[in-house]
mmCIF file of C-alpha atoms in Angstrom:
data_model
loop_
_atom_site.group_PDB
_atom_site.id
_atom_site.type_symbol
_atom_site.label_atom_id
_atom_site.label_comp_id
_atom_site.label_asym_id
_atom_site.label_seq_id
_atom_site.Cartn_x
_atom_site.Cartn_y
_atom_site.Cartn_z
ATOM 1 C CA MET P 895 72.970 2.851 -47.350
ATOM 2 C CA SER P 896 73.065 -0.376 -49.392
ATOM 3 C CA ALA P 897 70.007 -1.953 -50.954
ATOM 4 C CA VAL P 898 68.048 -4.726 -49.282
ATOM 5 C CA PRO P 899 68.517 -8.045 -51.140
ATOM 6 C CA ALA P 900 65.727 -8.670 -53.646
ATOM 7 C CA GLY P 901 65.070 -12.145 -52.258
ATOM 8 C CA ALA P 902 64.471 -10.763 -48.785
ATOM 9 C CA ILE P 903 62.032 -8.171 -50.144
ATOM 10 C CA GLU P 904 60.019 -10.809 -51.995
ATOM 11 C CA ARG P 905 59.988 -13.024 -48.920
ATOM 12 C CA PHE P 906 58.695 -10.141 -46.816
ATOM 13 C CA ARG P 907 55.941 -9.340 -49.318
ATOM 14 C CA ALA P 908 54.874 -12.989 -49.312
ATOM 15 C CA ASP P 909 54.862 -13.125 -45.513
ATOM 16 C CA PHE P 910 52.797 -9.951 -45.301
ATOM 17 C CA ALA P 911 50.322 -11.358 -47.817
ATOM 18 C CA CYS P 912 49.961 -14.460 -45.630
ATOM 19 C CA LEU P 913 48.569 -12.270 -42.854
ATOM 20 C CA GLY P 914 45.368 -12.065 -44.904
ATOM 21 C CA GLU P 915 45.121 -8.317 -44.449
ATOM 22 C CA GLY P 916 45.774 -7.214 -48.014
ATOM 23 C CA ALA P 917 48.734 -5.068 -48.979
ATOM 24 C CA PRO P 918 49.593 -1.485 -47.992
ATOM 25 C CA ALA P 919 48.178 1.078 -50.405
ATOM 26 C CA ALA P 920 47.255 4.749 -50.546
ATOM 27 C CA GLY P 921 45.036 5.355 -47.535
ATOM 28 C CA ARG P 922 46.166 2.080 -45.923
ATOM 29 C CA ARG P 923 49.728 2.728 -44.855
ATOM 30 C CA LEU P 924 51.870 0.389 -42.792
ATOM 31 C CA GLY P 925 53.208 1.642 -39.481
ATOM 32 C CA ILE P 926 56.457 0.218 -38.116
ATOM 33 C CA ALA P 927 57.508 0.179 -34.467
ATOM 34 C CA VAL P 928 61.280 0.704 -34.507
ATOM 35 C CA SER P 929 63.362 0.594 -31.343
ATOM 36 C CA GLY P 930 66.748 0.917 -33.003
ATOM 37 C CA GLY P 931 67.687 -2.718 -32.429
ATOM 38 C CA GLY P 932 68.664 -4.984 -35.293
ATOM 39 C CA ASP P 933 65.308 -6.770 -35.575
ATOM 40 C CA SER P 934 63.159 -3.662 -35.826
ATOM 41 C CA LEU P 935 65.621 -1.893 -38.133
ATOM 42 C CA ALA P 936 65.464 -4.917 -40.437
ATOM 43 C CA LEU P 937 61.663 -4.709 -40.364
ATOM 44 C CA LEU P 938 61.877 -1.023 -41.294
ATOM 45 C CA LEU P 939 64.264 -1.741 -44.166
ATOM 46 C CA LEU P 940 62.161 -4.610 -45.506
ATOM 47 C CA ALA P 941 58.884 -2.692 -45.297
ATOM 48 C CA ALA P 942 60.303 0.472 -46.891
ATOM 49 C CA ALA P 943 61.772 -1.562 -49.745
ATOM 50 C CA ALA P 944 58.648 -3.688 -50.253
ATOM 51 C CA TYR P 945 56.140 -0.824 -50.041
ATOM 52 C CA PRO P 946 57.933 2.451 -50.901
ATOM 53 C CA GLY P 947 56.025 5.581 -49.966
ATOM 54 C CA LEU P 948 53.490 3.589 -47.919
ATOM 55 C CA VAL P 949 55.368 3.248 -44.619
ATOM 56 C CA ALA P 950 55.534 5.387 -41.466
ATOM 57 C CA ALA P 951 57.610 4.640 -38.371
ATOM 58 C CA ALA P 952 57.557 5.424 -34.671
ATOM 59 C CA THR P 953 60.063 4.929 -31.866
ATOM 60 C CA VAL P 954 58.985 4.786 -28.223
ATOM 61 C CA ASP P 955 61.380 6.334 -25.704
ATOM 62 C CA HIS P 956 60.407 4.877 -22.326
ATOM 63 C CA GLY P 957 62.731 7.199 -20.452
ATOM 64 C CA LEU P 958 64.295 4.219 -18.664
ATOM 65 C CA ARG P 959 67.750 4.425 -20.237
ATOM 66 C CA PRO P 960 69.828 7.518 -21.019
ATOM 67 C CA GLU P 961 70.619 6.043 -24.440
ATOM 68 C CA GLY P 962 66.928 6.009 -25.412
ATOM 69 C CA ALA P 963 66.815 9.532 -26.848
ATOM 70 C CA ASP P 964 69.992 8.994 -28.894
ATOM 71 C CA GLU P 965 68.647 5.706 -30.262
ATOM 72 C CA ALA P 966 65.409 7.394 -31.307
ATOM 73 C CA ALA P 967 67.442 10.103 -33.065
ATOM 74 C CA CYS P 968 69.434 7.420 -34.916
ATOM 75 C CA VAL P 969 66.210 5.760 -36.078
ATOM 76 C CA ALA P 970 64.938 9.144 -37.261
ATOM 77 C CA SER P 971 68.132 9.572 -39.295
ATOM 78 C CA VAL P 972 67.711 6.149 -40.940
ATOM 79 C CA CYS P 973 64.096 7.002 -41.730
ATOM 80 C CA ARG P 974 65.135 10.274 -43.371
ATOM 81 C CA ASP P 975 67.535 8.363 -45.616
ATOM 82 C CA LEU P 976 64.734 5.949 -46.524
ATOM 83 C CA GLY P 977 62.152 8.684 -47.092
ATOM 84 C CA VAL P 978 59.973 7.311 -44.263
ATOM 85 C CA ALA P 979 58.059 9.643 -41.932
ATOM 86 C CA HIS P 980 59.151 9.128 -38.329
ATOM 87 C CA ASP P 981 57.888 10.178 -34.896
ATOM 88 C CA THR P 982 59.409 9.711 -31.452
ATOM 89 C CA LEU P 983 56.828 8.867 -28.778
ATOM 90 C CA VAL P 984 57.887 9.670 -25.220
ATOM 91 C CA VAL P 985 56.402 7.887 -22.221
ATOM 92 C CA PRO P 986 55.288 10.565 -19.713
ATOM 93 C CA PRO P 987 57.640 10.896 -16.711
ATOM 94 C CA GLY P 988 56.554 9.007 -13.615
ATOM 95 C CA LEU P 989 54.266 6.599 -15.470
ATOM 96 C CA LEU P 990 56.560 3.585 -15.007
ATOM 97 C CA LEU P 991 56.973 3.107 -11.279
ATOM 98 C CA GLY P 992 57.637 -0.085 -9.311
ATOM 99 C CA GLY P 993 56.168 -3.516 -9.953
ATOM 100 C CA ASN P 994 56.976 -5.391 -13.148
ATOM 101 C CA LEU P 995 58.783 -2.635 -14.992
ATOM 102 C CA GLN P 996 59.046 -4.513 -18.286
ATOM 103 C CA GLU P 997 55.332 -5.299 -18.295
ATOM 104 C CA GLN P 998 54.475 -1.670 -17.518
ATOM 105 C CA ALA P 999 56.774 -0.490 -20.301
ATOM 106 C CA ARG P 1000 55.113 -2.901 -22.720
ATOM 107 C CA GLY P 1001 51.651 -1.578 -21.848
ATOM 108 C CA ALA P 1002 52.753 2.038 -22.203
ATOM 109 C CA ARG P 1003 54.450 1.264 -25.513
ATOM 110 C CA TYR P 1004 51.331 -0.240 -27.063
ATOM 111 C CA ARG P 1005 49.104 2.562 -25.786
ATOM 112 C CA LEU P 1006 51.377 5.150 -27.397
ATOM 113 C CA LEU P 1007 51.689 3.188 -30.644
ATOM 114 C CA GLY P 1008 47.939 2.689 -30.848
ATOM 115 C CA ALA P 1009 47.249 6.390 -30.342
ATOM 116 C CA TRP P 1010 49.967 7.313 -32.834
ATOM 117 C CA GLY P 1011 48.658 4.958 -35.496
ATOM 118 C CA SER P 1012 44.959 5.745 -35.123
ATOM 119 C CA GLY P 1013 43.800 7.501 -38.289
ATOM 120 C CA ARG P 1014 47.340 7.418 -39.656
ATOM 121 C CA VAL P 1015 48.060 3.783 -40.562
ATOM 122 C CA ALA P 1016 46.057 0.587 -41.052
ATOM 123 C CA TRP P 1017 48.544 -1.579 -39.160
ATOM 124 C CA VAL P 1018 51.365 -1.232 -36.674
ATOM 125 C CA ALA P 1019 53.984 -3.934 -37.295
ATOM 126 C CA THR P 1020 56.430 -5.160 -34.681
ATOM 127 C CA ALA P 1021 59.596 -7.175 -35.273
ATOM 128 C CA HIS P 1022 58.736 -10.233 -33.176
ATOM 129 C CA HIS P 1023 60.469 -13.186 -34.802
ATOM 130 C CA ARG P 1024 60.949 -16.953 -34.552
ATOM 131 C CA ASP P 1025 63.447 -16.772 -31.673
ATOM 132 C CA ASP P 1026 61.035 -14.619 -29.646
ATOM 133 C CA VAL P 1027 58.387 -17.305 -30.139
ATOM 134 C CA ALA P 1028 60.767 -20.026 -28.941
ATOM 135 C CA GLU P 1029 61.794 -18.021 -25.873
ATOM 136 C CA GLY P 1030 58.195 -17.213 -24.979
ATOM 137 C CA PHE P 1031 57.243 -20.875 -25.278
ATOM 138 C CA LEU P 1032 59.890 -21.987 -22.768
ATOM 139 C CA MET P 1033 59.200 -19.092 -20.394
ATOM 140 C CA ARG P 1034 55.536 -20.017 -20.168
ATOM 141 C CA ALA P 1035 56.114 -23.776 -20.145
ATOM 142 C CA ARG P 1036 58.150 -23.507 -16.957
ATOM 143 C CA ARG P 1037 55.213 -21.677 -15.348
ATOM 144 C CA GLY P 1038 52.787 -24.431 -16.275
ATOM 145 C CA ALA P 1039 50.846 -22.420 -18.865
ATOM 146 C CA GLY P 1040 47.927 -23.914 -20.772
ATOM 147 C CA VAL P 1041 47.315 -24.029 -24.496
ATOM 148 C CA GLY P 1042 46.684 -20.290 -24.830
ATOM 149 C CA GLY P 1043 49.825 -19.365 -22.933
ATOM 150 C CA LEU P 1044 52.052 -21.775 -24.840
ATOM 151 C CA ALA P 1045 50.663 -20.850 -28.260
ATOM 152 C CA ALA P 1046 52.774 -18.683 -30.535
ATOM 153 C CA MET P 1047 51.806 -15.023 -30.475
ATOM 154 C CA ALA P 1048 49.123 -14.176 -33.016
ATOM 155 C CA ALA P 1049 50.316 -12.799 -36.340
ATOM 156 C CA VAL P 1050 47.356 -10.378 -36.412
ATOM 157 C CA GLN P 1051 45.429 -9.046 -33.425
ATOM 158 C CA PRO P 1052 43.774 -5.890 -32.120
ATOM 159 C CA MET P 1053 46.154 -3.452 -30.495
ATOM 160 C CA PRO P 1054 46.568 -4.473 -26.816
ATOM 161 C CA GLY P 1055 44.539 -2.331 -24.450
ATOM 162 C CA GLY P 1056 41.284 -2.525 -26.367
ATOM 163 C CA ALA P 1057 41.346 1.005 -27.767
ATOM 164 C CA PRO P 1058 40.154 1.424 -31.371
ATOM 165 C CA GLY P 1059 42.876 1.947 -33.905
ATOM 166 C CA PRO P 1060 45.184 0.004 -36.196
ATOM 167 C CA SER P 1061 45.682 -3.740 -35.990
ATOM 168 C CA LEU P 1062 48.915 -5.094 -34.533
ATOM 169 C CA VAL P 1063 50.724 -7.337 -37.041
ATOM 170 C CA ARG P 1064 53.828 -9.497 -36.788
ATOM 171 C CA PRO P 1065 55.029 -10.360 -40.300
ATOM 172 C CA LEU P 1066 58.454 -11.697 -39.196
ATOM 173 C CA LEU P 1067 57.425 -14.714 -37.104
ATOM 174 C CA GLY P 1068 59.068 -17.028 -39.626
ATOM 175 C CA TRP P 1069 62.404 -15.149 -39.617
ATOM 176 C CA SER P 1070 65.285 -15.831 -37.236
ATOM 177 C CA HIS P 1071 67.155 -13.169 -35.299
ATOM 178 C CA GLU P 1072 70.309 -13.927 -37.301
ATOM 179 C CA GLU P 1073 68.492 -13.496 -40.610
ATOM 180 C CA LEU P 1074 67.211 -10.094 -39.527
ATOM 181 C CA LEU P 1075 70.642 -8.974 -38.343
ATOM 182 C CA GLY P 1076 71.879 -9.991 -41.785
ATOM 183 C CA VAL P 1077 69.353 -7.676 -43.450
ATOM 184 C CA ALA P 1078 70.537 -4.744 -41.326
ATOM 185 C CA ALA P 1079 74.203 -5.599 -41.922
ATOM 186 C CA ALA P 1080 73.675 -5.864 -45.694
ATOM 187 C CA ALA P 1081 72.270 -2.343 -45.617
ATOM 188 C CA GLY P 1082 75.329 -1.072 -43.758
ATOM 189 C CA ILE P 1083 73.436 -0.226 -40.558
ATOM 190 C CA THR P 1084 74.829 -0.834 -37.065
ATOM 191 C CA PRO P 1085 71.928 -1.435 -34.669
ATOM 192 C CA ALA P 1086 71.715 -0.257 -31.086
ATOM 193 C CA GLU P 1087 72.260 -2.843 -28.375
ATOM 194 C CA ASP P 1088 70.137 -2.867 -25.211
ATOM 195 C CA ALA P 1089 72.216 -4.386 -22.411
ATOM 196 C CA SER P 1090 69.059 -5.614 -20.654
ATOM 197 C CA ASN P 1091 68.626 -8.153 -23.462
ATOM 198 C CA HIS P 1092 71.486 -10.108 -21.912
ATOM 199 C CA HIS P 1093 71.101 -9.273 -18.216
ATOM 200 C CA PRO P 1094 70.425 -12.428 -16.147
ATOM 201 C CA ARG P 1095 68.079 -10.396 -13.977
ATOM 202 C CA PHE P 1096 65.399 -10.784 -16.660
ATOM 203 C CA ASP P 1097 63.606 -14.070 -17.398
ATOM 204 C CA ARG P 1098 63.819 -13.696 -21.160
ATOM 205 C CA ALA P 1099 67.568 -13.075 -21.098
ATOM 206 C CA ARG P 1100 68.117 -16.239 -19.024
ATOM 207 C CA ILE P 1101 65.923 -18.323 -21.339
ATOM 208 C CA ARG P 1102 67.729 -16.877 -24.369
ATOM 209 C CA GLY P 1103 71.034 -18.003 -22.894
ATOM 210 C CA LEU P 1104 69.602 -21.447 -22.127
ATOM 211 C CA ILE P 1105 68.492 -21.970 -25.738
ATOM 212 C CA ALA P 1106 71.812 -20.693 -27.099
ATOM 213 C CA GLY P 1107 73.733 -23.184 -24.961
ATOM 214 C CA ALA P 1108 71.501 -26.230 -25.510
ATOM 215 C CA PRO P 1109 71.739 -27.903 -28.952
ATOM 216 C CA ASP P 1110 68.807 -30.134 -27.923
ATOM 217 C CA LEU P 1111 66.541 -27.062 -27.729
ATOM 218 C CA PRO P 1112 66.677 -25.697 -31.289
ATOM 219 C CA ALA P 1113 64.735 -22.461 -31.572
ATOM 220 C CA GLU P 1114 63.072 -23.496 -34.818
ATOM 221 C CA ARG P 1115 61.600 -26.642 -33.214
ATOM 222 C CA LEU P 1116 60.409 -24.802 -30.118
ATOM 223 C CA ALA P 1117 58.789 -22.226 -32.368
ATOM 224 C CA MET P 1118 57.165 -25.017 -34.390
ATOM 225 C CA ALA P 1119 55.647 -26.480 -31.224
ATOM 226 C CA ALA P 1120 54.334 -23.038 -30.275
ATOM 227 C CA GLN P 1121 52.864 -22.593 -33.752
ATOM 228 C CA ASN P 1122 51.113 -25.964 -33.522
ATOM 229 C CA LEU P 1123 49.610 -24.830 -30.243
ATOM 230 C CA ARG P 1124 48.531 -21.577 -31.915
ATOM 231 C CA HIS P 1125 46.478 -23.687 -34.330
ATOM 232 C CA ALA P 1126 45.001 -25.600 -31.379
ATOM 233 C CA GLU P 1127 44.245 -22.342 -29.555
ATOM 234 C CA ASP P 1128 42.490 -20.924 -32.611
ATOM 235 C CA ALA P 1129 40.409 -24.098 -32.918
ATOM 236 C CA LEU P 1130 39.415 -23.994 -29.237
ATOM 237 C CA ALA P 1131 38.499 -20.321 -29.487
ATOM 238 C CA TRP P 1132 36.332 -21.075 -32.520
ATOM 239 C CA LEU P 1133 34.624 -23.963 -30.733
ATOM 240 C CA ALA P 1134 33.992 -21.927 -27.593
ATOM 241 C CA LEU P 1135 32.445 -19.121 -29.618
ATOM 242 C CA ARG P 1136 30.135 -21.572 -31.370
ATOM 243 C CA GLU P 1137 29.077 -23.160 -28.077
ATOM 244 C CA TRP P 1138 28.504 -19.744 -26.534
ATOM 245 C CA GLY P 1139 26.039 -18.919 -29.288
ATOM 246 C CA ALA P 1140 24.202 -22.201 -28.755
ATOM 247 C CA ARG P 1141 24.296 -22.473 -24.958
ATOM 248 C CA ALA P 1142 24.316 -18.977 -23.417
ATOM 249 C CA ASP P 1143 21.123 -17.297 -22.225
ATOM 250 C CA ILE P 1144 21.642 -13.658 -21.225
ATOM 251 C CA THR P 1145 18.860 -11.842 -19.370
ATOM 252 C CA ASP P 1146 19.133 -8.572 -17.422
ATOM 253 C CA GLY P 1147 22.866 -8.916 -16.898
ATOM 254 C CA THR P 1148 22.641 -12.556 -15.777
ATOM 255 C CA VAL P 1149 24.252 -15.302 -17.862
ATOM 256 C CA ARG P 1150 23.025 -18.891 -17.760
ATOM 257 C CA LEU P 1151 25.110 -21.565 -19.456
ATOM 258 C CA ASP P 1152 24.309 -25.158 -20.350
ATOM 259 C CA MET P 1153 27.626 -26.937 -19.773
ATOM 260 C CA ALA P 1154 26.354 -30.495 -20.290
ATOM 261 C CA GLY P 1155 28.778 -32.753 -22.129
ATOM 262 C CA LEU P 1156 31.477 -30.117 -22.702
ATOM 263 C CA PRO P 1157 35.197 -30.793 -22.110
ATOM 264 C CA TYR P 1158 36.872 -28.980 -19.242
ATOM 265 C CA GLU P 1159 38.750 -26.474 -21.423
ATOM 266 C CA VAL P 1160 35.562 -25.425 -23.219
ATOM 267 C CA ARG P 1161 33.717 -25.047 -19.883
ATOM 268 C CA ARG P 1162 36.619 -22.927 -18.675
ATOM 269 C CA ARG P 1163 36.478 -20.634 -21.702
ATOM 270 C CA LEU P 1164 32.711 -20.228 -21.504
ATOM 271 C CA ALA P 1165 32.973 -19.385 -17.799
ATOM 272 C CA LEU P 1166 35.588 -16.749 -18.617
ATOM 273 C CA ARG P 1167 33.342 -15.249 -21.283
ATOM 274 C CA ALA P 1168 30.384 -15.247 -18.889
ATOM 275 C CA ILE P 1169 32.371 -13.392 -16.229
ATOM 276 C CA GLU P 1170 33.495 -10.793 -18.761
ATOM 277 C CA GLN P 1171 29.901 -10.423 -20.028
ATOM 278 C CA VAL P 1172 28.529 -9.861 -16.522
ATOM 279 C CA ARG P 1173 31.310 -7.438 -15.614
ATOM 280 C CA ALA P 1174 30.740 -5.395 -18.754
ATOM 281 C CA ALA P 1175 26.959 -5.298 -18.267
ATOM 282 C CA GLY P 1176 27.425 -4.326 -14.622
ATOM 283 C CA GLY P 1177 29.858 -1.521 -15.392
ATOM 284 C CA LEU P 1178 32.795 -3.067 -13.541
ATOM 285 C CA ALA P 1179 35.820 -1.168 -14.789
ATOM 286 C CA GLY P 1180 39.421 -2.248 -15.024
ATOM 287 C CA ASP P 1181 41.218 -5.364 -16.127
ATOM 288 C CA TRP P 1182 41.379 -8.571 -14.144
ATOM 289 C CA SER P 1183 44.061 -11.196 -14.561
ATOM 290 C CA GLY P 1184 41.942 -14.333 -14.851
ATOM 291 C CA THR P 1185 43.740 -15.791 -11.836
ATOM 292 C CA GLY P 1186 41.359 -18.067 -9.971
ATOM 293 C CA LEU P 1187 39.359 -19.147 -13.014
ATOM 294 C CA ASP P 1188 40.343 -22.814 -12.693
ATOM 295 C CA ARG P 1189 39.424 -22.767 -9.024
ATOM 296 C CA LEU P 1190 35.994 -21.342 -9.914
ATOM 297 C CA VAL P 1191 35.337 -23.966 -12.599
ATOM 298 C CA MET P 1192 36.368 -26.816 -10.301
ATOM 299 C CA ALA P 1193 34.061 -25.462 -7.585
ATOM 300 C CA LEU P 1194 31.140 -25.354 -10.021
ATOM 301 C CA ASP P 1195 31.973 -28.863 -11.245
ATOM 302 C CA SER P 1196 31.622 -29.944 -7.597
ATOM 303 C CA GLY P 1197 28.230 -28.249 -7.288
ATOM 304 C CA GLU P 1198 29.534 -25.379 -5.177
ATOM 305 C CA LYS P 1199 29.124 -21.613 -5.488
ATOM 306 C CA ALA P 1200 32.137 -19.427 -6.283
ATOM 307 C CA THR P 1201 32.911 -15.734 -6.668
ATOM 308 C CA LEU P 1202 35.548 -14.183 -8.896
ATOM 309 C CA ALA P 1203 36.249 -10.628 -10.103
ATOM 310 C CA GLY P 1204 32.988 -9.305 -8.683
ATOM 311 C CA VAL P 1205 30.878 -12.054 -10.254
ATOM 312 C CA VAL P 1206 29.133 -14.850 -8.357
ATOM 313 C CA ALA P 1207 28.634 -18.178 -10.137
ATOM 314 C CA ARG P 1208 26.244 -20.939 -9.097
ATOM 315 C CA ALA P 1209 26.196 -24.546 -10.251
ATOM 316 C CA GLY P 1210 23.122 -26.435 -11.411
ATOM 317 C CA ALA P 1211 21.566 -27.773 -14.591
ATOM 318 C CA ARG P 1212 22.798 -24.479 -16.042
ATOM 319 C CA TRP P 1213 25.593 -22.478 -14.495
ATOM 320 C CA ARG P 1214 24.420 -19.007 -13.481
ATOM 321 C CA PHE P 1215 26.654 -15.911 -13.437
ATOM 322 C CA GLU P 1216 25.626 -12.534 -12.034
ATOM 323 C CA LEU P 1217 27.094 -9.584 -10.187
ATOM 324 C CA ALA P 1218 28.089 -10.433 -6.645
ATOM 325 C CA PRO P 1219 26.219 -8.409 -4.005
ATOM 326 C CA PRO P 1220 28.245 -5.567 -2.483
ATOM 327 C CA ARG P 1221 30.197 -6.445 0.592
ATOM 328 C CA ARG P 1222 28.761 -5.251 3.844
ATOM 329 C CA SER P 1223 30.919 -2.854 5.807
ATOM 330 C CA HIS P 1224 31.195 -3.377 9.558
#
């Protein structure tokens, strides 16, 4: 296996430092999610070269493709050559059934990675890169997403699912897919290829083909727009948190909010936070999608009452949120 170019290693170290999380060290190892594709193999190579002896890796086998086990074994072989500890995490049979299969697989993947990394590593890094950001931006734009949906994925965030454990980090958001393939090629590694990445059945594959065939949609510019919206999203989140501290009155599971003079998007975010506060205080379990939030805010703006996700909201000088009464059975 050939060495990773020194310039790429230094670039990776600089990008990791920009996350603001410090550097891997004894007792703070870096976990790498490696599928066997070119992007994640490049991430593995860069991390192992930048922080030798401080990296562990895991591969998730979803059980959806017969090649999955062989790909995990190939990753394990690369890790042995690099001196990196590796584990294969297998999604339990029957867990992924019906519905949005890719979304279910994503949720299962993060749950397994979070459990694997807890107490073992300080971070789990994924190989999301600039082209992923560009594709995600267009996918959400065509659905009419708002600022949060259009914003580039966060470089650092808690592991999805809310369970305690390592942070999820994405140190390659400034790298292109071609650059990462070049890292793997320079090391003499042939990555696995998942045919679903190009199957027109999937939204992302169609958007990827659209960008590739449209010179007027350069990935780097789309990613720049998404990154600008990430800055806007962070600013709005900061503002909403500040206004929550100044305007929210929470008593016995009821939230009252002074919305006077606030822009629509801030009212929307405070309403979302109020619903989540009431649900948590009332012991309502399970996730809810947020669908219907705009309808609720517009109803309150019109002076009407609205119910969403088990929470009833009433308009007035201060908006009031509390658990909705149980439905009567007939």
